[in-house]
Amino acid sequence: MVRLTMSPKLAVMAAAIVAMVNATPARAALPVVKVSTTALNFASTNPSMTLTQTVTVTSDQPVQLGAYNVSYTSPGNWLTVFPPNFNPPQTTPVTFTLYVTPGSLPAGIYAAQVAFSTTVPIDTVNSATSFGVFLTVGSGGGGTTSQTVTVAPTSLTFNFVPGGNVPAAQAVTVSTSDSSAVNISAQTNDGAKWLLFTPANLTTPGTLNVSVNPASLTGGTYTGTVTVTASNNVTQIPVTLFVGSAGLTVDPGSISISAPQNYGLSAYQPIKITAGAAIPIQINAATADGNWLQVDQNSATTPATVNVRANNSGLAQGTYQGSISVQSGPSNVASVPVTLTVGAPAVLSLSPSNLTFNYQMADPSPTTQSVRIGSLNSSVQTFTVAATTTDGGKWLIAGASPSSTPGAVNVGVNTDGLAVGTYTGVINVLAGIVNASPQPIVVTLIIRSAPLPTVQSVTSAASYAPGTVAPGEIVTIFGANIGPKSLALPPNGTVPTTLSTTSVTFDGIPAPIYYASSTQTSVQVPYGIAQGQTVIRVTYNTAASVATTLKSQLALPGLFTANSSGTGQAAALNGDLSFNSAANPATRGQALVLYGTGEGQTSPPSVEGVKVPTVLPLPQTPLSVTATVGGQSAIVQYAGETPGLLSGLFQINVVIPNGAPVGPAVPVQVTVNGQPSQANVTVAIQ
């Protein structure tokens, strides 16, 4: 067997591919799974026409979806889901397509339920693992129906706190285009009977009353659906019920604010409010001696953070009392006492007293900013600084230079580990005099997500042919923001599935990465992709590209070339293992070794990112392989994986025909399963 020798580019690539790194991050308990729809409605226009809609399943943590099943509440077999199964399980986000063919179904409403399983436990209260599918077939089987069903409002929300009043029923106006009668039904995602309605039958236009009975429910969020079914159409009303716990929790339990006299607005101090479920709350500030206490919002939904501050303008030196009340119902109230201490007038000047840092994910950290500290009188003042954040994180950094006036406070931020969002903090500057009150520098950090990765094309890494891929093929992805700004290579010759926060999936299957950069990333297509079409996603810094659908087929051979352009001199070896070139041509009748990718799955099966064995049986393609040199058929001695290197690198050993033409650029081509490699690839023959 001829051993592998490659062009410099291929040699670098081969040296980098030594093992697939399967580092699975720890998952938090009970991930939340969401389906992009609670119900899909189809209306046929032709009994033989197949209708399609796409559904996406997402989760706040990676979850693998197992098998799903379709159950019909009426005569069925009109619904098909593709891919036909999740085997092997696919990792969220997962997209699949529903195909509906009315066929010979008579006019009427048909319903089905699609449910899927997960390989890990999920949050049964907040997750959705099934959805309904409704097919409306008009008169004559597949005929068009013009009937419409209209409801107002289109969704309902109820809130309940144990010990409080049961929410009042809500009215829904129901009408149809032909003033026909409708039937009403209800279903809850958890199976409990908390969702109620009257009447069960209604002549339109009419009023439907929907209510809830939460007496037996614990704290949490519950969802259900009220279905309105007419003779030739159907619509659904999503219903959400928030059940709070018996009490609210506030942290901290009390707040103290100190400020120099007539300083104006103090820095915000946060109150974190939680309950046993997501429930709406009202927040109010109260004082006995002026309106000096403020909150940044008067209504929210738990969990929530409310920021509190004081305005001591016009207040004399002394101590003042106030309180913040948090309320979700008549008997569900929490109170936070607030103490304001107005101290001696300020002796320091702060310029500026507010700072804002803007940071975009993957960019260099924001530069340090400075606040000038001066004295408000003729005396030199010493001062100290202390940094705090509303979220309790350690991202805010401050230091005095020097620590006396005129001086400065240097302020920086550490964005490591922070998610997208807005963060606030305070640097308290305290003068070194008796009874001094801290003077705040308010700091805001705004973290924006990196631009979404954009996939522009996916090509063979050998031929650069775009648009179609094969199992196990090495491909190059071109786009924007699909990796780090500087080229990232795997450490120690590995091929991990995550490189510099870049990851790529095909049909949810992670792909081994050869290198990653902002505009060009190279990976190996997993062998388990679906045939016909495959869906690729690129994720960089937690931002995911939109799903890109590519054609897929059993094989798509491409030959590597010496100049890495996809055309010209092939990356090939002569029979003596020397590089084939115009200066070192091969001899007719001798062996020639070509290298490529895209031969598809092998026998025995290959695994992406795994080194090919060097003992028999070697993995070879079971598909038909032919080759031509100078337009003449060449004997193929071997067509399969390259022993000792990673899978995906296709080696083809051929015998140069005795009648082949000679010259520095003789065309060579390989065909697998009827698919030819690219044209304009040549070898040198003497």
Tab-separated table of N, CA and C in Angstrom, residues 247-252 270-277 279 281-283 297 300-307 324-328 334 336:
chain	number	residue	atom	x	y	z
A	247	GLY	N	-45.702	33.532	49.081
A	247	GLY	CA	-45.060	34.764	49.503
A	247	GLY	C	-44.014	35.215	48.521
A	248	LEU	N	-43.552	36.438	48.695
A	248	LEU	CA	-42.501	37.032	47.888
A	248	LEU	C	-41.224	37.092	48.700
A	249	THR	N	-40.093	36.986	48.018
A	249	THR	CA	-38.790	37.093	48.672
A	249	THR	C	-38.071	38.303	48.105
A	250	VAL	N	-37.542	39.155	49.012
A	250	VAL	CA	-36.800	40.340	48.594
A	250	VAL	C	-35.393	40.262	49.169
A	251	ASP	N	-34.418	40.694	48.364
A	251	ASP	CA	-33.015	40.681	48.784
A	251	ASP	C	-32.324	41.923	48.216
A	252	PRO	N	-31.790	42.796	49.111
A	252	PRO	CA	-31.675	42.657	50.560
A	252	PRO	C	-32.988	42.995	51.259
A	270	PRO	N	-29.929	47.948	44.119
A	270	PRO	CA	-30.909	46.989	43.595
A	270	PRO	C	-31.624	46.198	44.680
A	271	ILE	N	-32.866	45.859	44.395
A	271	ILE	CA	-33.631	44.889	45.185
A	271	ILE	C	-33.998	43.749	44.246
A	272	LYS	N	-33.603	42.524	44.591
A	272	LYS	CA	-33.961	41.353	43.790
A	272	LYS	C	-35.215	40.721	44.376
A	273	ILE	N	-36.209	40.506	43.529
A	273	ILE	CA	-37.513	40.018	43.962
A	273	ILE	C	-37.793	38.690	43.277
A	274	THR	N	-38.103	37.678	44.066
A	274	THR	CA	-38.400	36.352	43.520
A	274	THR	C	-39.695	35.825	44.118
A	275	ALA	N	-40.281	34.854	43.445
A	275	ALA	CA	-41.467	34.150	43.920
A	275	ALA	C	-41.375	32.723	43.421
A	276	GLY	N	-42.362	31.929	43.739
A	276	GLY	CA	-42.329	30.540	43.304
A	276	GLY	C	-42.636	30.352	41.842
A	277	ALA	N	-43.021	31.444	41.162
A	277	ALA	CA	-43.356	31.375	39.740
A	277	ALA	C	-43.244	32.772	39.166
A	279	ILE	N	-44.844	35.833	38.334
A	279	ILE	CA	-46.101	36.507	38.646
A	279	ILE	C	-45.908	38.014	38.523
A	281	ILE	N	-46.061	41.887	39.609
A	281	ILE	CA	-45.956	42.581	40.891
A	281	ILE	C	-46.043	44.086	40.669
A	282	GLN	N	-46.423	44.794	41.728
A	282	GLN	CA	-46.433	46.247	41.756
A	282	GLN	C	-45.413	46.711	42.786
A	283	ILE	N	-44.660	47.767	42.464
A	283	ILE	CA	-43.624	48.284	43.348
A	283	ILE	C	-43.897	49.760	43.589
A	297	GLN	N	-38.993	51.356	38.318
A	297	GLN	CA	-40.161	50.777	37.665
A	297	GLN	C	-41.212	50.481	38.716
A	300	ALA	N	-43.600	44.875	37.301
A	300	ALA	CA	-42.645	43.914	36.753
A	300	ALA	C	-43.237	42.528	36.903
A	301	THR	N	-42.518	41.539	36.412
A	301	THR	CA	-42.881	40.135	36.575
A	301	THR	C	-41.701	39.412	37.193
A	302	THR	N	-41.968	38.637	38.233
A	302	THR	CA	-40.884	37.938	38.919
A	302	THR	C	-40.308	36.828	38.045
A	303	PRO	N	-38.984	36.552	38.201
A	303	PRO	CA	-38.022	37.277	39.030
A	303	PRO	C	-37.689	38.628	38.426
A	304	ALA	N	-37.445	39.635	39.297
A	304	ALA	CA	-37.199	40.982	38.808
A	304	ALA	C	-36.174	41.662	39.697
A	305	THR	N	-35.524	42.662	39.139
A	305	THR	CA	-34.617	43.523	39.896
A	305	THR	C	-35.128	44.946	39.777
A	306	VAL	N	-35.370	45.573	40.927
A	306	VAL	CA	-35.854	46.945	40.985
A	306	VAL	C	-34.756	47.800	41.589
A	307	ASN	N	-34.432	48.912	40.957
A	307	ASN	CA	-33.373	49.801	41.427
A	307	ASN	C	-33.967	50.960	42.212
A	324	ILE	N	-40.026	50.493	50.564
A	324	ILE	CA	-40.432	50.013	49.248
A	324	ILE	C	-41.390	48.850	49.464
A	325	SER	N	-42.602	48.941	48.913
A	325	SER	CA	-43.553	47.836	49.022
A	325	SER	C	-43.623	47.081	47.706
A	326	VAL	N	-43.618	45.750	47.800
A	326	VAL	CA	-43.729	44.864	46.643
A	326	VAL	C	-44.980	44.023	46.854
A	327	GLN	N	-45.907	44.044	45.899
A	327	GLN	CA	-47.208	43.432	46.107
A	327	GLN	C	-47.667	42.718	44.842
A	328	SER	N	-48.189	41.480	45.017
A	328	SER	CA	-48.767	40.748	43.889
A	328	SER	C	-50.241	40.455	44.097
A	334	ALA	N	-44.540	42.285	50.347
A	334	ALA	CA	-43.234	42.330	51.019
A	334	ALA	C	-42.812	43.784	51.104
A	336	VAL	N	-39.550	46.596	52.103
A	336	VAL	CA	-38.117	46.808	52.293
A	336	VAL	C	-37.921	48.188	52.916
